Coordinates of C-alpha atoms and ligand atoms in Angstrom, one line a residue:
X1 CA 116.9 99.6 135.1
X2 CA 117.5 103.0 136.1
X3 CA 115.6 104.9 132.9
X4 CA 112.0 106.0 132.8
X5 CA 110.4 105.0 129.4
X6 CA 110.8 107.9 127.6
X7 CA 114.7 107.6 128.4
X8 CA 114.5 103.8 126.2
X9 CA 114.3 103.4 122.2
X10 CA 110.7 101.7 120.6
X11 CA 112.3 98.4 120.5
X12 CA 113.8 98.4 123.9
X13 CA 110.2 99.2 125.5
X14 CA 108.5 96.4 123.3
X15 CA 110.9 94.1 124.7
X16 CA 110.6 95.1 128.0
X17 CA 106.7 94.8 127.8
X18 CA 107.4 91.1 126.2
X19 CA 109.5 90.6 129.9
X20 CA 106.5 91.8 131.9
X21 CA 104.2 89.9 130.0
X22 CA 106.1 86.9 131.1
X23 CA 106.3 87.8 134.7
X24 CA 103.7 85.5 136.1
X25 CA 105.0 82.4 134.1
X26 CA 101.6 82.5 132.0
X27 CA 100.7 79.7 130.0
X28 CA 99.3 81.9 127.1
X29 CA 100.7 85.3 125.4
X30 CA 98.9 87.4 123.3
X31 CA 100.9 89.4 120.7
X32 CA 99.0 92.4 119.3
X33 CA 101.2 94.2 116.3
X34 CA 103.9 94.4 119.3
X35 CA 106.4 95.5 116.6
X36 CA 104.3 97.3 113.7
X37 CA 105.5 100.9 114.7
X38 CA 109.1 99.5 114.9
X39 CA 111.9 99.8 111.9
X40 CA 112.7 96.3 110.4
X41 CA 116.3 96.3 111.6
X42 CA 114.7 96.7 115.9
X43 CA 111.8 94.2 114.6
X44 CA 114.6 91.3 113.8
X45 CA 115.4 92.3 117.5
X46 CA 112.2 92.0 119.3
X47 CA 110.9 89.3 117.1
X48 CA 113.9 87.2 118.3
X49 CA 113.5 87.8 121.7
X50 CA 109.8 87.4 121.8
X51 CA 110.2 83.9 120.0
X52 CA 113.1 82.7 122.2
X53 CA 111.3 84.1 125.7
X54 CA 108.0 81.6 124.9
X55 CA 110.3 79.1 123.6
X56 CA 111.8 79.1 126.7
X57 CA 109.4 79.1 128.8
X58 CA 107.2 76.4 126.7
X59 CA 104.0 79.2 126.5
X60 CA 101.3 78.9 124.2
X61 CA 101.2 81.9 121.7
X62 CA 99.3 84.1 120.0
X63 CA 100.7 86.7 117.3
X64 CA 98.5 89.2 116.4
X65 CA 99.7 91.0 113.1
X66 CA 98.8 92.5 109.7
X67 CA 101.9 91.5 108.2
X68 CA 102.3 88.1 106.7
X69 CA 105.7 87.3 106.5
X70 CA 106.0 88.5 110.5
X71 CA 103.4 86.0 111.2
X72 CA 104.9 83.4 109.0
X73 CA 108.6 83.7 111.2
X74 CA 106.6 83.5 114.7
X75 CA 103.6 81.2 114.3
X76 CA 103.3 77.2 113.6
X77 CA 99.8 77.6 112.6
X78 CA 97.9 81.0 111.0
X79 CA 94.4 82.1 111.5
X80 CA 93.2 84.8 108.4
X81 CA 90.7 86.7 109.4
X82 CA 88.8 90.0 107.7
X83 CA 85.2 91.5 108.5
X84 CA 85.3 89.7 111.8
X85 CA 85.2 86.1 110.1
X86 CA 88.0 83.3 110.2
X87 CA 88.6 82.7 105.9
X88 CA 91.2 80.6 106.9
X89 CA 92.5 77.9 109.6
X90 CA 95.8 76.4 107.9
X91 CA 99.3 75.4 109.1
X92 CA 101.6 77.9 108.2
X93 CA 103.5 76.0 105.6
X94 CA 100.7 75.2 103.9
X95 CA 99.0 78.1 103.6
X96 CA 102.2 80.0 102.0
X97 CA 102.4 77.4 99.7
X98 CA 98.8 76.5 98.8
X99 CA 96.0 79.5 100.7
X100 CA 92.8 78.2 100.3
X101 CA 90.9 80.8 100.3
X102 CA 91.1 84.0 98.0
X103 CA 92.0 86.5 100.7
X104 CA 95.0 84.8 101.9
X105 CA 95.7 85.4 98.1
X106 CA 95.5 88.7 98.0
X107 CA 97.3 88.8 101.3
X108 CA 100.3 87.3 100.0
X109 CA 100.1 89.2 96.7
X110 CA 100.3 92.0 99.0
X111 CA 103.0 91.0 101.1
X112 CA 105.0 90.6 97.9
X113 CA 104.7 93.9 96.0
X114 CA 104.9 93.8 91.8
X115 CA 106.8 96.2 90.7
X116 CA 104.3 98.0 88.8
X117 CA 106.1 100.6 86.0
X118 CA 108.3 99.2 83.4
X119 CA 110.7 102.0 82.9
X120 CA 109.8 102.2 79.0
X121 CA 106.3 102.8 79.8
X122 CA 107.1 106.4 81.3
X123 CA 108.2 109.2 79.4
X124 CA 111.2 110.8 81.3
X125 CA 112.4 114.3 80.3
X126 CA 116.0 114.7 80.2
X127 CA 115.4 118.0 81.7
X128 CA 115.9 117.5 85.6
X129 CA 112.4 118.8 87.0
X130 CA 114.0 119.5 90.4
X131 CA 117.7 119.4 91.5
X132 CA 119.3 119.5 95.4
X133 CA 122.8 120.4 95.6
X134 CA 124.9 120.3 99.2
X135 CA 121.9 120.7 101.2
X136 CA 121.9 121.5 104.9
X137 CA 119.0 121.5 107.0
X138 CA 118.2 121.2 110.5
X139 CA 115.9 122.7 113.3
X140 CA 116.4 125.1 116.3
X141 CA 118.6 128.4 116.5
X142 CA 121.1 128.7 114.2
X143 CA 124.9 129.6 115.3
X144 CA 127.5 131.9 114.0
X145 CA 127.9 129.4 110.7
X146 CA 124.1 129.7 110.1
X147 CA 123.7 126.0 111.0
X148 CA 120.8 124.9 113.3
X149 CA 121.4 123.8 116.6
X150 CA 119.8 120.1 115.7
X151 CA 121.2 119.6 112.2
X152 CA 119.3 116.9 110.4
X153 CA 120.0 116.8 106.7
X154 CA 123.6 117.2 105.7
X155 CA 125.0 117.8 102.8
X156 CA 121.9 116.4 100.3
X157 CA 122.3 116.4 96.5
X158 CA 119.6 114.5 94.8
X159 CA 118.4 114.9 90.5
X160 CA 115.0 114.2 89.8
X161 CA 113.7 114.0 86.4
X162 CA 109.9 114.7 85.0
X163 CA 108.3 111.3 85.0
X164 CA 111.1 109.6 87.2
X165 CA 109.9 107.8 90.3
X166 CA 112.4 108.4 93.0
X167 CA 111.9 106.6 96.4
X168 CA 113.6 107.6 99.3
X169 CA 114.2 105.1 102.2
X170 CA 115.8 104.9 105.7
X171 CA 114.7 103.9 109.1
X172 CA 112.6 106.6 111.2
X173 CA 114.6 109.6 112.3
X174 CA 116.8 109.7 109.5
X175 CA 115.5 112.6 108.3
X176 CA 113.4 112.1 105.1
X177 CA 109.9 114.1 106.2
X178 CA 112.4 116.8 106.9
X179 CA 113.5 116.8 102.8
X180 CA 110.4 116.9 101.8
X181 CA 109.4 119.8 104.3
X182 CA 112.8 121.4 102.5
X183 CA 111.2 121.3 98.7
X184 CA 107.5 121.6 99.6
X185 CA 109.2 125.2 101.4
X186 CA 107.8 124.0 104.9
X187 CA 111.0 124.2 106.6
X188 CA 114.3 126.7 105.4
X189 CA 117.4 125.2 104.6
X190 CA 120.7 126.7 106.2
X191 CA 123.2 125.8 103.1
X192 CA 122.7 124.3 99.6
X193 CA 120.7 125.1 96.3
X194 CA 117.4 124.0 95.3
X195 CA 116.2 124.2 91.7
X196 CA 112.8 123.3 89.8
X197 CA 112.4 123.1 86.3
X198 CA 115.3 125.3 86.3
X199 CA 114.1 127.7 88.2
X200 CA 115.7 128.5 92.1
X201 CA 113.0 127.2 94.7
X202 CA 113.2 129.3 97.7
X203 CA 113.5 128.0 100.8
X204 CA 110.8 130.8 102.0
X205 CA 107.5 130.2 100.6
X206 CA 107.4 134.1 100.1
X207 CA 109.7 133.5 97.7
X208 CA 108.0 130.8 95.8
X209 CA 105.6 132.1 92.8
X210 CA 101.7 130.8 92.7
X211 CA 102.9 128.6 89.8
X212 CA 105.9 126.9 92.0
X213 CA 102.9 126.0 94.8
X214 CA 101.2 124.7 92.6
X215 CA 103.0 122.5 90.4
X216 CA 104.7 120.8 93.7
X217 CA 102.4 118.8 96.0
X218 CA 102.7 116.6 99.5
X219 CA 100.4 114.0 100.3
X220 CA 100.7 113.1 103.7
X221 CA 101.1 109.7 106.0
X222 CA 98.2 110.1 108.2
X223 CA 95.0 110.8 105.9
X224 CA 93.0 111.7 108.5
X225 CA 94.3 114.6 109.8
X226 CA 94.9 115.7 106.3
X227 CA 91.0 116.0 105.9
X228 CA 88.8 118.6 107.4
X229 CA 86.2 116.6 109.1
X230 CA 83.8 119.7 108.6
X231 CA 84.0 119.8 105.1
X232 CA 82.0 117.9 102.2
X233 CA 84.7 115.9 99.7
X234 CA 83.5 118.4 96.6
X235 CA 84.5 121.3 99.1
X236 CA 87.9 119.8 99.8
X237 CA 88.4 118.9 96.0
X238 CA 87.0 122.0 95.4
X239 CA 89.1 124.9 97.0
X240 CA 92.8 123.9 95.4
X241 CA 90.4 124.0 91.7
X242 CA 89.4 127.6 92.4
X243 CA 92.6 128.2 93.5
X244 CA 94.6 127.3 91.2
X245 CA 92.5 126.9 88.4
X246 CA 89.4 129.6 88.8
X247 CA 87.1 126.7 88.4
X248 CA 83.7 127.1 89.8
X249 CA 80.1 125.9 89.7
X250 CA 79.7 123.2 86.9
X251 CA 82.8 123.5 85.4
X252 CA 84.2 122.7 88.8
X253 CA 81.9 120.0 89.4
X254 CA 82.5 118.2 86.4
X255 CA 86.6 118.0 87.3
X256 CA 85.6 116.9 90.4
X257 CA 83.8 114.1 88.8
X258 CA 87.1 113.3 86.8
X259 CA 89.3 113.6 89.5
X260 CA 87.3 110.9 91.7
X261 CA 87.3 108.7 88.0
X262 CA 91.0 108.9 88.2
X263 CA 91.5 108.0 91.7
X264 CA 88.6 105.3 91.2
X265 CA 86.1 106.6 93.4
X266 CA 82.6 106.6 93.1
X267 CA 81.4 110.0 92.6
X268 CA 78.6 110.0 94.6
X269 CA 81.5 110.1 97.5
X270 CA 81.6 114.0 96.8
X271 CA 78.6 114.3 98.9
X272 CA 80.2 112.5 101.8
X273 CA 82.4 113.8 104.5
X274 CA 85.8 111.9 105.8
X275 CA 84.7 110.6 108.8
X276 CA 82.5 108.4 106.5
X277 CA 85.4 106.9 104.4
X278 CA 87.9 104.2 105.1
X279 CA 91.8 105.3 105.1
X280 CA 92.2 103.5 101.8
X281 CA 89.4 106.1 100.4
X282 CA 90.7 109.2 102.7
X283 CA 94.1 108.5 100.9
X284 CA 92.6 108.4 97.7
X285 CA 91.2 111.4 98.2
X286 CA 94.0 113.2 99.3
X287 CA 95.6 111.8 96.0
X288 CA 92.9 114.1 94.1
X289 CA 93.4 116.7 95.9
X290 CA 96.9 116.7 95.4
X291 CA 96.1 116.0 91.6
X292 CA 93.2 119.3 91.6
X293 CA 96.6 121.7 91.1
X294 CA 97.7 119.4 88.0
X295 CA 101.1 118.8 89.6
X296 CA 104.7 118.0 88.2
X297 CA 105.6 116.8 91.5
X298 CA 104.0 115.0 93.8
X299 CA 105.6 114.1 97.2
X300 CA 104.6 111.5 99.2
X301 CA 105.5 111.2 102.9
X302 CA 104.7 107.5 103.9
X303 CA 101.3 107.6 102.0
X304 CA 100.9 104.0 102.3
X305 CA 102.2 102.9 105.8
X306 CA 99.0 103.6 108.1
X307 CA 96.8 101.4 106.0
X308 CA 96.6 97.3 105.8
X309 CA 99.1 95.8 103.2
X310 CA 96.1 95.1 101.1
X311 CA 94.7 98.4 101.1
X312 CA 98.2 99.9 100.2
X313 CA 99.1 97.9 97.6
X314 CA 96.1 99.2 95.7
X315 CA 97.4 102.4 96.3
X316 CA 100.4 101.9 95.1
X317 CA 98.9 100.3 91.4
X318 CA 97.0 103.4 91.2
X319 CA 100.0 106.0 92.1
X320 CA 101.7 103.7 89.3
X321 CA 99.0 104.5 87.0
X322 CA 98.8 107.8 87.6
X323 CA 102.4 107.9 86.9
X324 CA 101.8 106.3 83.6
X325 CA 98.9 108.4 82.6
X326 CA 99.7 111.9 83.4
X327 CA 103.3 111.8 83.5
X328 CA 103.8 112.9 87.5
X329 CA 106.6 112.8 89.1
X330 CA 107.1 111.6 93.0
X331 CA 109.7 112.1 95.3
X332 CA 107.9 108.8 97.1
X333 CA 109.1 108.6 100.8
X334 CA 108.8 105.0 103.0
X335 CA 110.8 103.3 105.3
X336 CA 109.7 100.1 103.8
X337 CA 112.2 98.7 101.3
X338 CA 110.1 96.3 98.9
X339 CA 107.2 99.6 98.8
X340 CA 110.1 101.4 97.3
X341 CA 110.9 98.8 95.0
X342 CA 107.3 98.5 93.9
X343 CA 106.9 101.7 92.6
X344 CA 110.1 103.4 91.9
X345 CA 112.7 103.5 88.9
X346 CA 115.7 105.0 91.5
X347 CA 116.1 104.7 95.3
X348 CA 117.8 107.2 97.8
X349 CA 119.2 105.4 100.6
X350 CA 119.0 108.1 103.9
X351 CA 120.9 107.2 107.0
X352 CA 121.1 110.0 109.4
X353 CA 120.6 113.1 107.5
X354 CA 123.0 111.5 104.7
X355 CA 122.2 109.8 101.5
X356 CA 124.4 106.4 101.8
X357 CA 123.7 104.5 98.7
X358 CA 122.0 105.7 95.7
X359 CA 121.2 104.1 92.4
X360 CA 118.5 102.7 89.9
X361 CA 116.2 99.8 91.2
X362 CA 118.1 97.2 89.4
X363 CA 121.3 98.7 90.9
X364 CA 120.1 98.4 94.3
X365 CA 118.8 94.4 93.8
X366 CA 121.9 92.8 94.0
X367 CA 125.0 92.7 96.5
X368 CA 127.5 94.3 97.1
X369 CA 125.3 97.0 99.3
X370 CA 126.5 99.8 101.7
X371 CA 126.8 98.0 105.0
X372 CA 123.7 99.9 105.9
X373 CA 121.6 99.4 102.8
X374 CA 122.7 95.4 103.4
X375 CA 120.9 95.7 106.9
X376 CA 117.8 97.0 105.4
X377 CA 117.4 94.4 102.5
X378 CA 118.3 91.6 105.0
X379 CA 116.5 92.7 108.0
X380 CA 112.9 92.8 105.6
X381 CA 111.2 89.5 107.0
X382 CA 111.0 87.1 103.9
X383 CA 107.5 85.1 103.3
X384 CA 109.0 81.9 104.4
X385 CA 109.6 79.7 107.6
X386 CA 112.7 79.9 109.0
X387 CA 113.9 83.4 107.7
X388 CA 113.9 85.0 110.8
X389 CA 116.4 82.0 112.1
X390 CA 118.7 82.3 109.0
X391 CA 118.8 85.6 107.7
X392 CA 122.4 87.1 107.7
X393 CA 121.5 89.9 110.0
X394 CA 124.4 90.0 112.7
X395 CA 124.9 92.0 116.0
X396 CA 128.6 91.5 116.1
X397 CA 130.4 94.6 115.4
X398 CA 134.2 94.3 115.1
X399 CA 135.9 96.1 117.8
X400 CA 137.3 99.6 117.1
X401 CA 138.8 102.5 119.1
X402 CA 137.3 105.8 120.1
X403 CA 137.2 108.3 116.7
X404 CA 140.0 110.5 115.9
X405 CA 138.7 112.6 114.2
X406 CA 135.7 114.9 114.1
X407 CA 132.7 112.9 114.7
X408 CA 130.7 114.9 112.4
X409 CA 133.2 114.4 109.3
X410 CA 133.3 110.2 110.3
X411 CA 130.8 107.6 108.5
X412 CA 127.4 108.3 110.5
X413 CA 127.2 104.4 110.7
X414 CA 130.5 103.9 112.3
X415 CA 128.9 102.5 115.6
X416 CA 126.2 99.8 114.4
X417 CA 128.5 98.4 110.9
X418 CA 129.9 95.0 111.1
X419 CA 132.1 95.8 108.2
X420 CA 134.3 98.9 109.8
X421 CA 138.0 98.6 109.8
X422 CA 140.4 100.2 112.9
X423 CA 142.0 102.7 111.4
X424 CA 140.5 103.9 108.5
X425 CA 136.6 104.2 109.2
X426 CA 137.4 105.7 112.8
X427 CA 140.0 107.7 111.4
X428 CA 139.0 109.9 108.2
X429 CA 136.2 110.7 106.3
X430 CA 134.5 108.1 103.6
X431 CA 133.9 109.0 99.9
X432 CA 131.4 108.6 97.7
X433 CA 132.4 105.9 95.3
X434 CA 130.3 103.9 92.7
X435 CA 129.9 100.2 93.0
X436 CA 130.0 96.8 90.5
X437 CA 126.0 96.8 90.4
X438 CA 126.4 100.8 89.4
X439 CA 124.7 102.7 92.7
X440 CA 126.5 105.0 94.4
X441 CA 127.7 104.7 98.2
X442 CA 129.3 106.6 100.8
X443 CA 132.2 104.4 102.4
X444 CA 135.5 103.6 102.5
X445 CA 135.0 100.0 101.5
X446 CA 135.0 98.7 97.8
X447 CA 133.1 96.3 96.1
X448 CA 135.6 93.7 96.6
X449 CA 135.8 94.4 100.2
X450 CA 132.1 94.8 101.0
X451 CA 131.4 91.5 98.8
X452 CA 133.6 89.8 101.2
X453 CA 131.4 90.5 103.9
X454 CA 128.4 89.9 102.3
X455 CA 126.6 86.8 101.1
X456 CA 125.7 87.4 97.4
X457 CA 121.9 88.4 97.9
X458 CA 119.7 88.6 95.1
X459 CA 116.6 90.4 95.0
X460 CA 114.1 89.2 92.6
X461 CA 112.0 91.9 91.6
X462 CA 108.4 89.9 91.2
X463 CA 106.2 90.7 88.4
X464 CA 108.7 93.3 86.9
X465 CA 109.4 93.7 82.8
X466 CA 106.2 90.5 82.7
Ligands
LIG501 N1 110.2 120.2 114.5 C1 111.3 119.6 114.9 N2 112.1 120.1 115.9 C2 113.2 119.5 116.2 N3 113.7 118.3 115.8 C3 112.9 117.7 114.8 C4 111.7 118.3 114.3 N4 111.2 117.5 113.4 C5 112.0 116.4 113.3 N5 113.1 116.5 114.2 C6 114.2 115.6 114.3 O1 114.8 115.5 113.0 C7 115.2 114.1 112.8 C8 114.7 113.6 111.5 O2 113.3 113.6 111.6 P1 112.4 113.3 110.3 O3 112.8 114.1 109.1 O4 110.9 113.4 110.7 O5 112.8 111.7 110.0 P2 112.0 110.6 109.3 O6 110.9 111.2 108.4 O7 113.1 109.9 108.4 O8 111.5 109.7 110.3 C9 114.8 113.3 114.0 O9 115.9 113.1 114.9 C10 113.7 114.2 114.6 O10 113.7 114.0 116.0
LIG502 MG1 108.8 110.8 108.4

């Protein structure tokens, strides 16, 4: 009661809006995406409260939201609309089990992402295209040890092959933008080794040679700001060709033409300028431009989590493509578990500037988890009634005295996992050790022991190996 605002997390303001919304008593709430800029393990949170509050109080809802499976937890009956007209009026059980209309489809297509690459389908080097070892990062001055005054990554190592899809996942703040700043050279590390296609990649992009730049791409979350709204799309596409490839006039034309085929664009859109595209077509675009150096590497920062779920799924089929056709790599960023799923062959679990749980996709379906990667996977609302009521999310940590030790050397997760044990997770540092399923976790607990604390949860991977 005593904080200003900017003193409380996201989902501690959202549910302190909820409580002023409910101030007068009203008879009627209206919801607008109060939890879309929130981490799934705070939404569980402030979806509960919010649902219990109007309980409660016996108010009439309404929950305004993009995301499907939200809605489905928080509403008795769903209203689909798109281009300003309702497509469909249904109670909610019904229209997850029978839509009506082919945009509720699509919707729940959507909210269920295929995975779109079988692995066989992708030639993968045995060669690693880029390897991290012990990697240190941070921001601010650095002290007498070289380390920055707000260290972020800690002691990263991380194999990527050519062709390999590698997703990396964690909630916001847990430092994956600032890895990709490390490889795309935006931001210096302080300790640790970097290597592409065997080569050292400096952490200085002084260092780097005009090959290195171009061969290793970004594509950003927020497409807008990416584009120059001054500039024509065959001038945006245009300027990494010349660069990087001396194209010009017709010659550069014509692989603009092909690079707007690939991203399936029409290519009368060369003409246009951003401000007259949709995200889903600014991201696209970025995609080419990305694509106009002919990279090995392609990372991609969140590239799908500012647009609508059906807008990003198409994205994500055609970054799967591309995969498939030239043979690009991605070091493919999100905070959103299943997008990972979708389009990745390995997953990176990041918790605080450390990698927690790392393994293939199938590794990672199946239980036993890290206690934080089991969070994540059961905190991802489900597109069913009653998930939100059962899931086996729980807020009640087992007591445990102060640390012992060095706080930096202890499990980062120490203070939110239901699983730690007095003693031993307070007391000394955890190892990496490799689990049943075959990922690999930082922890003290073994499969035997984290099974015991965790209902067998199997994740079926839709639409995969069909
Ligand atoms: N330029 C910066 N200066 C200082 N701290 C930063 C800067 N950028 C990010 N951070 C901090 O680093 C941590 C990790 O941030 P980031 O890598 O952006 O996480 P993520 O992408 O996983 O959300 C956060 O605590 C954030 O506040
Ligand atoms: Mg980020």
């Amino acid at each position: 009661g005593d904080r200003y605002p900017h003193q409380v997390s996201g989902g501690q303001l959202q549910r302190i809006m909820a409580a002023m919304a409910l101030i007068s008593d009203p008879l009627l709430v209206v919801l607008d995406e109060p939890t879309t800029a929130l981490d799934v393990t705070t939404q569980i949170d402030v979806l509960r409260a919010f649902k219990r509050v109007v309980r409660e109080r016996g108010a009439t809802a309404v929950y305004v939201s993009h995301d499907l499976a939200v809605v489905a937890q928080m509403a008795d009956q769903i209203i689909v609309l798109n281009g300003g007209q309702i497509l469909e009026d249904n109670g909610t059980a019904a229209l997850l089990k029978s839509p009506n209309h082919e945009y509720t489809r699509q919707l729940l297509d959507a909210a269920r992402p295929a995975a779109k690459i079988r692995l066989d389908d992708v030639a993968r080097g045995t060669a690693p295209l880029l390897t991290i070892q012990g990697l240190t990062a941070g921001y601010g001055p650095r002290d007498l040890h070289g380390l920055p005054r707000i260290r972020v990554l800690e002691d990263i190592d991380l194999t990527l092959h050519r062709g390999q899809a590698m997703g990396i996942i964690g909630e916001s703040g847990s430092g994956k933008s600032t890895l990709a700043r490390v490889v795309a050279g935006l931001l210096q590390p302080c300790r640790g080794e970097v290597t592409f296609d065997g080569q050292p990649l400096s952490g200085d992009l002084k260092g780097r040679s005009a090959d290195q730049f171009r061969r290793i791409q970004m594509v950003f979350q927020n497409a807008d700001t990416a584009l120059n709204p001054m500039h024509s799309i065959a001038t945006i596409l245009g300027r990494p060709l010349r660069a990087y490839h001396g194209l010009k006039g017709a010659a550069q034309r014509r692989r603009i033409d092909e690079l707007l085929d690939l991203v399936k664009l029409p290519r009368s859109i060369a003409e246009r300028r951003p401000g007259a595209l949709s995200g889903g077509q600014k991201q696209r675009i970025n995609l080419a431009r990305a694509l106009a150096a002919t990279p090995d590497l392609i990372l991609c920062d969140e590239v799908t989590s500012a647009l609508d779920s059906v807008v990003g799924a198409a994205i994500l089929e055609l970054l799967a493509e591309l995969r498939r056709e030239l043979g690009v790599s991605y070091l493919f960023i999100s905070h959103d578990i299943s997008t990972v799923r979708a389009l990745c062959d390995d997953v990176a679990v990041m918790y605080s500037g450390h990698i927690v749980e790392s393994g293939s996709r199938d590794a990672l379906a199946q239980a036993p988890f890290h206690p934080y990667t089991n969070l994540l996977v059961n905190s991802v609302p489900a597109l069913r009634q009653g998930w939100l009521e059962s899931t086996a999310v729980t807020c009640k940590l087992p007591p445990i005295s102060a640390p012992t030790a060095n706080q930096r050397e202890l499990c980062t997760f120490l203070n939110r996992c239901p699983l730690r044990v007095e003693g031993l997770c307070n007391h000394t540092a955890p190892n990496r050790r490799t689990l049943v399923g075959g990922s690999d976790i930082l922890c003290h607990l073994d499969s035997a022991q984290l099974s015991a604390g965790q209902p067998t949860l199997v994740l079926p991977i839709q639409g995969a190996y069909a």
